[in-house]
Structures are given as C-alpha cells and as structure tokens.
Short mmCIF file of C-alpha atoms in Angstrom, two decimals:
data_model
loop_
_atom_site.label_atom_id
_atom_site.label_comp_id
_atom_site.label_asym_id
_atom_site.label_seq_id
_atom_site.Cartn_x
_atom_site.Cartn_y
_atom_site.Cartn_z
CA UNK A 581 120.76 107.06 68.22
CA UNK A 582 117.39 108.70 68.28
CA UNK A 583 118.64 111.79 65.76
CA UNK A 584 119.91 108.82 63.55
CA UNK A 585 116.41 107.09 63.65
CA UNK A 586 114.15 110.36 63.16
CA UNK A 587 116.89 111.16 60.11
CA UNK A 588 116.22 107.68 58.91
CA UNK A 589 112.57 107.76 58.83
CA UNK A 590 113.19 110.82 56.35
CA UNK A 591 113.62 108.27 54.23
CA UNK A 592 112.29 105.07 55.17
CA UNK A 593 109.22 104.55 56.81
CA UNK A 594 110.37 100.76 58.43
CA UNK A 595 113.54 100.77 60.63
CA UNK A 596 115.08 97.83 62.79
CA UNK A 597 117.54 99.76 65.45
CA UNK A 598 120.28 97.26 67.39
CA UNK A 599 121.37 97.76 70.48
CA UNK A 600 123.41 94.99 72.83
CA UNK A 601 121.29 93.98 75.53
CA UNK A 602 121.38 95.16 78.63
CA UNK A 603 122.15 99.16 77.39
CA UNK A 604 118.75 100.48 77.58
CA UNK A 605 116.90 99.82 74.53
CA UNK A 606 113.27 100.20 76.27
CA UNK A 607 114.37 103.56 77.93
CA UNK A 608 115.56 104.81 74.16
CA UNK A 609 112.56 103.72 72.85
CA UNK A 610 110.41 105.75 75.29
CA UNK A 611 112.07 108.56 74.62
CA UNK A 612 111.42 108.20 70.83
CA UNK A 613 108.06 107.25 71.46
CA UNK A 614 107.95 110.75 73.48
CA UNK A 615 109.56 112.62 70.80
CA UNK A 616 107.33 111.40 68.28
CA UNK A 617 104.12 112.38 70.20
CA UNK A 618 105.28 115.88 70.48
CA UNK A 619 105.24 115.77 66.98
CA UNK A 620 102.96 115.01 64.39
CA UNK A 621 102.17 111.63 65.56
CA UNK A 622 98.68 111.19 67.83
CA UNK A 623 98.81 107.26 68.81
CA UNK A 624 101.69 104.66 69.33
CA UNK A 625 101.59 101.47 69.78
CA UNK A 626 104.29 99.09 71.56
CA UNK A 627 104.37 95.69 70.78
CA UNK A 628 106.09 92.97 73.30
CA UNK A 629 106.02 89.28 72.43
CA UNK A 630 105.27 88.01 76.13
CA UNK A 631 103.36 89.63 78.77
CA UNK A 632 106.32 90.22 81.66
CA UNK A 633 107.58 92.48 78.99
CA UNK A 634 104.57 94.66 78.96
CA UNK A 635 104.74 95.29 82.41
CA UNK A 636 107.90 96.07 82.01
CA UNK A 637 107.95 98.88 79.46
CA UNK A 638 104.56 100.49 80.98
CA UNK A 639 107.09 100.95 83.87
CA UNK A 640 109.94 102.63 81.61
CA UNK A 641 107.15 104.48 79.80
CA UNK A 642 105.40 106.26 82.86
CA UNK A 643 108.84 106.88 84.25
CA UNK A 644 108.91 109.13 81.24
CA UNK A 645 106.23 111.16 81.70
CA UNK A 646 103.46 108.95 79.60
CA UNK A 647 100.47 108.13 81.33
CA UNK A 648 98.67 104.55 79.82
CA UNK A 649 95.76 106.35 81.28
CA UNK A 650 95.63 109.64 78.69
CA UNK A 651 95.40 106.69 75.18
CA UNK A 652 98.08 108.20 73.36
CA UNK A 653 100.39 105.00 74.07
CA UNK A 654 99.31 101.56 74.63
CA UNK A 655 101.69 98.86 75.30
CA UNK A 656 100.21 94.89 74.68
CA UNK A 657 101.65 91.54 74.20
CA UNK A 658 101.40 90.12 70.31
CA UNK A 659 99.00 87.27 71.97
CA UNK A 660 96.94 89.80 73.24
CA UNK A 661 97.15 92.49 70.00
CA UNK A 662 96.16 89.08 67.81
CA UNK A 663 92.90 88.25 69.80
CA UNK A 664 91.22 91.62 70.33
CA UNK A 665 92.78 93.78 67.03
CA UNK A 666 89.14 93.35 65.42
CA UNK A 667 87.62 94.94 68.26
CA UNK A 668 90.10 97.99 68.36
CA UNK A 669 89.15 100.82 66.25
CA UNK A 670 91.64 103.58 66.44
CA UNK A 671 94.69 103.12 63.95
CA UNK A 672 98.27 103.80 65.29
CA UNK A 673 100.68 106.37 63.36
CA UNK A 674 103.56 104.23 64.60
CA UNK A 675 104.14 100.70 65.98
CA UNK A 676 107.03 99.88 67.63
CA UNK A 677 108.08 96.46 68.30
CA UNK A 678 110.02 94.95 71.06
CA UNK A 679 112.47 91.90 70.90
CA UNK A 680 111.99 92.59 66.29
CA UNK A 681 113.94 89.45 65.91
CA UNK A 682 110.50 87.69 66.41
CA UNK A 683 108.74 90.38 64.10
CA UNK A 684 109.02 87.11 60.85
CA UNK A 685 106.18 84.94 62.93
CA UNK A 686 102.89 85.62 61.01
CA UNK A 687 101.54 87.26 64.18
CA UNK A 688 103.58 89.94 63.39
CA UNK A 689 102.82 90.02 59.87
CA UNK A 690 99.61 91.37 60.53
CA UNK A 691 100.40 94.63 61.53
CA UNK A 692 102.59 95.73 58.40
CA UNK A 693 98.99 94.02 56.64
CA UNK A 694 96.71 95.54 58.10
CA UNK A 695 98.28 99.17 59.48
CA UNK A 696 100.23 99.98 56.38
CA UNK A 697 100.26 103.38 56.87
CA UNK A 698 101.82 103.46 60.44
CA UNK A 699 105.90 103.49 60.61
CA UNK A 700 107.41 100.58 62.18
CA UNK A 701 110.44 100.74 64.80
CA UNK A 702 111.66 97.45 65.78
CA UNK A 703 114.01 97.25 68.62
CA UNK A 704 116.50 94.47 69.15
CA UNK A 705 119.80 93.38 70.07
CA UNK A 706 120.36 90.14 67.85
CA UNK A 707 119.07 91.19 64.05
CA UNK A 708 119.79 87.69 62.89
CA UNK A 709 117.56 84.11 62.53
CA UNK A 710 118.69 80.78 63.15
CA UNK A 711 116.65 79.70 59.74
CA UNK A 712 118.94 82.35 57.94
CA UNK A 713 115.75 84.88 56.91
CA UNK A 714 116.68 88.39 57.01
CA UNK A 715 114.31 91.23 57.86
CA UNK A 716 114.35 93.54 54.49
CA UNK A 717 110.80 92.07 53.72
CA UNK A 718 109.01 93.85 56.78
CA UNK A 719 112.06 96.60 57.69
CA UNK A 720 113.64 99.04 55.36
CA UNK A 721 116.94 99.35 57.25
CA UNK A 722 118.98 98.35 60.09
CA UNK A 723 120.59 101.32 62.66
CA UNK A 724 123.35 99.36 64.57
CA UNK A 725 124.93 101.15 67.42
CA UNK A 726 128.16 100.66 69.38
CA UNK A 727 129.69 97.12 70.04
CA UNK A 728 128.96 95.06 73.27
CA UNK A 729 133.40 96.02 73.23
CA UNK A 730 132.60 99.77 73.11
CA UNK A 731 130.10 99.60 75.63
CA UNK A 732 131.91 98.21 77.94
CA UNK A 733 134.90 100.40 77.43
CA UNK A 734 132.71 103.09 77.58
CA UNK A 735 131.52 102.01 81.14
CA UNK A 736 128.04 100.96 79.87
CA UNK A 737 128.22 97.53 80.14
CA UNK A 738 129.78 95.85 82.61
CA UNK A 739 133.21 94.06 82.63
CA UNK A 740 133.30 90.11 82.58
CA UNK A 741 135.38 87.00 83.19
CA UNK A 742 134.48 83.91 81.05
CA UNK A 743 135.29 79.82 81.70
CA UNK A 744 134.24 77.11 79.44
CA UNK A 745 134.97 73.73 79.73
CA UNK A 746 137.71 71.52 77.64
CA UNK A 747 137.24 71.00 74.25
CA UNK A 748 138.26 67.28 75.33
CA UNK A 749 136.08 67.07 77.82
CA UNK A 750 133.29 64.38 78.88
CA UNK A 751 130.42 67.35 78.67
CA UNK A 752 131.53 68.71 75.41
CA UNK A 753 131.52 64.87 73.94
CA UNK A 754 128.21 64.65 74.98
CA UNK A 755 127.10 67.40 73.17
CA UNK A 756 128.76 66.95 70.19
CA UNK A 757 127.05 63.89 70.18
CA UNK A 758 123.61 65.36 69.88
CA UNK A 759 121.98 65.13 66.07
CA UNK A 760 118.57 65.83 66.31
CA UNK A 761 117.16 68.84 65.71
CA UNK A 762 113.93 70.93 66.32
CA UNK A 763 111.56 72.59 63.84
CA UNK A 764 113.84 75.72 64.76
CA UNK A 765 116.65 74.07 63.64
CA UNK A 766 118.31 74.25 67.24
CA UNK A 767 119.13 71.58 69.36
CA UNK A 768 115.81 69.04 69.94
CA UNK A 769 114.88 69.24 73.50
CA UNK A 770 114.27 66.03 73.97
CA UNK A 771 117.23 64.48 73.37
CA UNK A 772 118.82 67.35 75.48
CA UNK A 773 117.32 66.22 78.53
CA UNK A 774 118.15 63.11 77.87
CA UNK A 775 121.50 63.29 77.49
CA UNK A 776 122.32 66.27 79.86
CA UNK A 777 119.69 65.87 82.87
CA UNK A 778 122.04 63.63 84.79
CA UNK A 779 123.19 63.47 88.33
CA UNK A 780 126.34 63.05 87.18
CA UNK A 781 126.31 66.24 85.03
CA UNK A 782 124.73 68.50 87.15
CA UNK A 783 126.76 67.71 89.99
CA UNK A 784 129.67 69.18 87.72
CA UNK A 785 127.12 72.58 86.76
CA UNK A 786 126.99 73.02 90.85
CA UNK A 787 131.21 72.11 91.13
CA UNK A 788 131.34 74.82 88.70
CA UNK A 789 129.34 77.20 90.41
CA UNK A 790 131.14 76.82 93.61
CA UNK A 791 134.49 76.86 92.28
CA UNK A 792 133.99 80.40 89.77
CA UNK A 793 131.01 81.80 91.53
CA UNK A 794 131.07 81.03 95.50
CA UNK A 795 128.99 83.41 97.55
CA UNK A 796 127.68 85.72 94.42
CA UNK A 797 123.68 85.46 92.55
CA UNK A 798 123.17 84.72 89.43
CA UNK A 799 121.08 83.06 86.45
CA UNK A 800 121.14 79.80 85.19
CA UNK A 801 119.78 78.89 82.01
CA UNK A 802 118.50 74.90 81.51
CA UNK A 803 117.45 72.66 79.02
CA UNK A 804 113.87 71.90 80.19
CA UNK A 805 111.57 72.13 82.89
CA UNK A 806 112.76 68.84 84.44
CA UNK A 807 116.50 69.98 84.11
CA UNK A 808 115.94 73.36 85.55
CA UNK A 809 114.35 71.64 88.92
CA UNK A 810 116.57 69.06 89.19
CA UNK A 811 119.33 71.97 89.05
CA UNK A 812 117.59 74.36 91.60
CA UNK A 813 117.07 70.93 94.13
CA UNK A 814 120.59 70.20 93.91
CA UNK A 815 121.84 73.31 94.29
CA UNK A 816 119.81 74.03 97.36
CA UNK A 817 120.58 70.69 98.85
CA UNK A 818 124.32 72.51 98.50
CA UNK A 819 123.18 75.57 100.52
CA UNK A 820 122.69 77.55 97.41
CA UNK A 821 119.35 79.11 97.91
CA UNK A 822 117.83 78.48 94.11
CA UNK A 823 114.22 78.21 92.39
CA UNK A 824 113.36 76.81 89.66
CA UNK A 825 111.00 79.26 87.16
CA UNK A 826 109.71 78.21 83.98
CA UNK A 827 106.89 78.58 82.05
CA UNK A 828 104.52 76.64 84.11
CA UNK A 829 105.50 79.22 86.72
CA UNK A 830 102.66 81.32 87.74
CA UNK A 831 103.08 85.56 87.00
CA UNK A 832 102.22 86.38 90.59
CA UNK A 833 104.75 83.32 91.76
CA UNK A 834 107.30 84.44 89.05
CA UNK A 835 107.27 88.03 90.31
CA UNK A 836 107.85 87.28 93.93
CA UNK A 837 110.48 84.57 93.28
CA UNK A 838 112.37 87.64 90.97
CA UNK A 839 111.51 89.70 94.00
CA UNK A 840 113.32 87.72 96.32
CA UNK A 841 116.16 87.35 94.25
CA UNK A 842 116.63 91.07 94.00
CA UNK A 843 116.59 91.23 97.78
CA UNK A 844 119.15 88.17 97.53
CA UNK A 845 116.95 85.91 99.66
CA UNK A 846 117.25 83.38 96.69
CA UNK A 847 120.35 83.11 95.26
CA UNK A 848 120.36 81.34 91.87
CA UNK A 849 117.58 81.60 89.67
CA UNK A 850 117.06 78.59 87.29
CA UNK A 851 115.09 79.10 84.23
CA UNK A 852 113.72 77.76 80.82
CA UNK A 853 113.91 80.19 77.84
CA UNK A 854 112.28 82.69 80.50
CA UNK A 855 114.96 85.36 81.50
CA UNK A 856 116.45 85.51 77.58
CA UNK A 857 115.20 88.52 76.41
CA UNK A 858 113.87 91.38 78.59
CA UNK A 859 114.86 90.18 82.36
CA UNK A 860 116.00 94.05 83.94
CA UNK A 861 117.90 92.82 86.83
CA UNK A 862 121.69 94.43 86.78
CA UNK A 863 123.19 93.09 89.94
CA UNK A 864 123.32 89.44 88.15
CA UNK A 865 127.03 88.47 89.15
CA UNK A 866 127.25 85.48 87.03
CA UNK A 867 125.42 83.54 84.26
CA UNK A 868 125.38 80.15 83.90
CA UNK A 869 125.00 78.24 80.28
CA UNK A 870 124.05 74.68 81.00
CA UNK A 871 121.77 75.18 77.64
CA UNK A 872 123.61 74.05 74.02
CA UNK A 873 122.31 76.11 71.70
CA UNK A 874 123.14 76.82 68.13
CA UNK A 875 121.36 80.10 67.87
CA UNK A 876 123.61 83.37 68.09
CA UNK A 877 121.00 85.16 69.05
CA UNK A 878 119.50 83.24 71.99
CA UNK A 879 123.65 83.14 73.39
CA UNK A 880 123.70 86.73 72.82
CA UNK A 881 120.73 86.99 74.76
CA UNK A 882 121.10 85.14 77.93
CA UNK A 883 125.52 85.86 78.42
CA UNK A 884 123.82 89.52 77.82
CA UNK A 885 121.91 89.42 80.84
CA UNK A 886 125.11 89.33 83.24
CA UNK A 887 126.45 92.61 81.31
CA UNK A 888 124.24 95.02 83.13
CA UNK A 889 125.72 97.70 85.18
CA UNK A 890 125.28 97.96 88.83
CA UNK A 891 126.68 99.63 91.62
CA UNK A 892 128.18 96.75 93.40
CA UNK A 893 129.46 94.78 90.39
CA UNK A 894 132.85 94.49 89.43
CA UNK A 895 132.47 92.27 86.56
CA UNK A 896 130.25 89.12 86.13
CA UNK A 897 131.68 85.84 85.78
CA UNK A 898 130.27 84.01 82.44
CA UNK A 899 130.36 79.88 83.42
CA UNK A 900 130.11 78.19 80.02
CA UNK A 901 129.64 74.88 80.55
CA UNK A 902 128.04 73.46 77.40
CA UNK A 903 130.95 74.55 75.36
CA UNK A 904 129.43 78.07 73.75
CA UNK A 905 132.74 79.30 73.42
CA UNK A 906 134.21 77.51 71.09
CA UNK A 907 131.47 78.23 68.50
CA UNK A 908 130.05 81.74 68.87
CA UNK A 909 133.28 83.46 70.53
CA UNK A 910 133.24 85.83 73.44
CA UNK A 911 130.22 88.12 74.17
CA UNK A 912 132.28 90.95 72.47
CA UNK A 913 132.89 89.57 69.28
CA UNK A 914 131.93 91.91 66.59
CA UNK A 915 129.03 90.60 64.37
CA UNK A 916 127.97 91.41 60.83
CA UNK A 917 124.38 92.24 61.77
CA UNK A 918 123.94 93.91 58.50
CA UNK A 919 124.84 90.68 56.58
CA UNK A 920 122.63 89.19 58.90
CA UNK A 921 119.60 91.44 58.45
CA UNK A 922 119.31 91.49 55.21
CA UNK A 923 119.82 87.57 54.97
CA UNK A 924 123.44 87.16 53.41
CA UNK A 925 124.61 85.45 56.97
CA UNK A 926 123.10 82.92 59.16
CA UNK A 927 122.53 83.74 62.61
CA UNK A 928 123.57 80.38 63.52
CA UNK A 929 127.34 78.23 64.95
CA UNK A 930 128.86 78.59 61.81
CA UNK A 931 127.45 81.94 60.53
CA UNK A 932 128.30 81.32 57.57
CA UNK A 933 127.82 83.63 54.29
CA UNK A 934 124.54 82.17 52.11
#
C-alpha cells in the first residue's frame, strides 16, 4: 500500500487511501509519514477530527521513531488547527488527514485553501457520505486495499458471528416506524429516544446480551446520552459491570473508564457516537448495535471495532438488534467505494446509483 501511494503521488498530488477499520491505518500512515521525511519533505502535518485521536497517533508515531519534540511532525485536532492556524507560521509539505470521510466540513476546506502547495493523504475506511457528495473536489484519487473478506481470510481481521433480530419483530416495527430525519439525513435523535429508550426495550438489548454474549466485554453503541445510561444502569443492576461514556464524559474520566475496561474491571462499555472511529482496543468480544442508523459508513465503523485481532479472541459476536442487517448486509460485503468517492453512489440504506 505505501509503494502504491508514493507511485500515485507521481501523478497526483491529493490521494484518499481505504483501509477497513481495525487493520492499521494509523501505523501505515506513520510509516509513510516516515518515508516521506527521509525524503524531500521537511514538515508534516496530521490532522485528527477529535482530540482522543491525537493522542492516539502521537503514540503510533513515536513508536516509530518520530519524536513530537524534534518539529518535523505535529499531530492536532481540526478544532484546534482552526483556532490557532493564524498564529502558525511554518507551512507543511504534506498534510495528512485522519478519519478523510469528514475532510467535506468547511474546517477542512481550509487547508487545501490556504496550503495549496502541500500534498494531501487522507486516510479512511468508509470513502462514502450519507448526503451522497463524493470526494473528487478536494482528492485526486482513491487507493482501496483488500476487503474486510480478505482480511479476515488473511488472518488480519478477526473472525465473527452475527444475530439480528426478526424482520417481524416488535423492535424492527418500531423502527420502521421512525420518519424524521436530522440535518444529516440520518435518523433524528429525538424521536429515537423516544421511541427506543424504553424499559421494555432495553430489557430485550440486556436478554440479548446474556443469551449471545454471557461472560465476554464488549461495546455498545446507543442512541443518546439518556439511552446509553439507562443501558449501562440496567445492565449493572444484571451483574454486568458497564459505564456509560459519552460526550459529556470528561478525557481524564474517559481514559480511566477505557482503562478499566482493558483490564476487564468494567465489562460493557456504553457509548454515544464516541468509540466509532478510532477506539484501538482489539480484545472487544462483541459489539452491540442498539443505534438505527442509515449511514454505511457510521455501521461500518462501529461492527468494525469488534474485528480487531487479539490474542485471546476467537471471533467476536456482532448483536444487531436494531435490524442493520437487513439493510447494509454483513460487515464483509464488498462495497463500490469508488462509485462512492467520486459521488455516483450514496453511502446510505439503499446505496443506490445517482
């Protein structure tokens, strides 16, 4: 993959590169980012869109042999790029971008404005938008690598079972009965917690738990911040040690909760668009979706987190219960990312041709 990129930047000077999550994008892109240095670039900059991310590829960085400390690399959240970039005076020879499928917000925009000159790599796994947009506007071309399939039959990913419920069933008729949508054209929030935060319904998200998951950790993904603790309580009340981690979460809190869970003294982790993208933890033995979504990418995303390999891990056990199944497919369902990147496809339910 990286003689492919440095071929392709013979030509273009923008590339997107896909990868499936979970088979070591950030420790590629170090090693690019390494390669490049010894050669005629001076400066690189890598761009994360939230600021656990950061921390996280500083980490991956140093373990290759670049020090923050010698200026050559700097790694920054987009938040934090967008309120100091007037007061930063050296000009990168190449940005690289983490999680690209964000790279369309106007935040973003500003570095192919304002650093023209510098090449751009943007690393993802999902190339695609919900809205439909493709990415030939900012990137010149898309490198996709192997399939989530090949990986795991490779021995790169890790195995998985998968269990959804019925297409007749009394959760799936309540989300088909969801209309409204948000200003990303996904399911509103709102009415998601109002229709899914239930006693009744989580009840059935612990049943499920117990029944395909007993005595293993793992991630579930809610609807809201209310859902997610309302989840972690019951589950707890079960026996199942589980937090609750969200937004509101602080870092130093969020980083000792993650902590514990790595040293399995918490045993569910409950979460609000938190652990989607970027979340290195490989000894996840199940994922729980208890979030409707109508965004390939953001299913991609989270199923992708239980894929990691670990020592310990047969396979992880994927509980669908909002139904994800039935319109995206299994995790390792090919995808036409190239439609998708240069906006022929919709990265949506149907993903449809435009």
């Amino acid at each position: 993959m990286k003689l492919r990129l440095f071929e392709e930047w013979e030509f273009h000077r923008n590339v997107m590169v896909q990868m499936p999550t979970g088979t070591g994008k950030t420790h590629l892109l170090a090693a690019i980012v390494r390669e490049f240095l010894r050669g005629s670039g001076s400066r690189v900059w890598i761009v994360a869109h939230r600021r656990e991310l950061v921390d996280q590829i500083e980490e991956t960085v140093s373990r290759h042999g670049m020090s923050k400390e010698d200026g050559r690399v700097r790694v920054m959240s987009i938040q934090w790029l967008s309120r100091n970039r007037k007061d930063m005076y050296e000009e990168p020879d190449l940005i690289v971008i983490d999680e690209a499928h964000h790279a369309l917000a106007e935040t973003y925009r500003i570095l192919w404005e304002n650093y023209p000159e510098a090449r751009k790599l943007g690393m993802t796994a999902t190339p695609c938008r919900l809205n439909g947009k493709g990415f030939m506007d900012l990137f010149d071309s898309l490198i996709t690598s192997w399939t989530v399939a090949e990986f795991i039959g490779q021995g790169w990913l890790s195995s998985f079972d998968y269990v959804s419920i019925r297409a007749n069933s009394r959760e799936q008729r309540l989300i088909d009965s969801l209309k409204k949508r948000g200003a990303d054209g996904d399911y509103q929030v709102k009415e998601m917690n109002e229709v899914l935060n239930r006693e009744t319904s989580i009840g059935r998200l612990y049943e499920s738990v117990e029944r395909y998951a007993h005595g293993k950790k793992g991630i579930v993904y809610a609807v809201s911040i209310a859902h997610a603790r309302r989840i972690a309580a019951c589950y707890s009340a079960h026996g199942l040690e589980s937090v609750a981690i969200d937004s509101r979460t602080p870092a130093s809190e969020r980083k000792e909760l993650v902590d514990d869970f790595r040293r399995g003294k918490v045993k569910v982790l409950v979460n609000v668009d938190i652990f989607s993208e970027g979340f290195d933890c490989p000894d996840v033995e199940f994922v729980q979706l208890a979030r409707p979504t109508l965004s390939l990418a953001k299913y991609l995303q989270q199923v992708g987190r239980g894929l990691r390999r670990s020592a310990n891990k047969e396979s992880c056990m994927l509980i669908d219960n909002v139904g994800l199944y039935r319109i995206f497919g299994l995790p390792a369902r090919n995808h036409d990312w190239a439609a998708m990147f240069e906006g022929r496809m919709i990265g949506n339910a149907l993903s449809r041709a435009r």
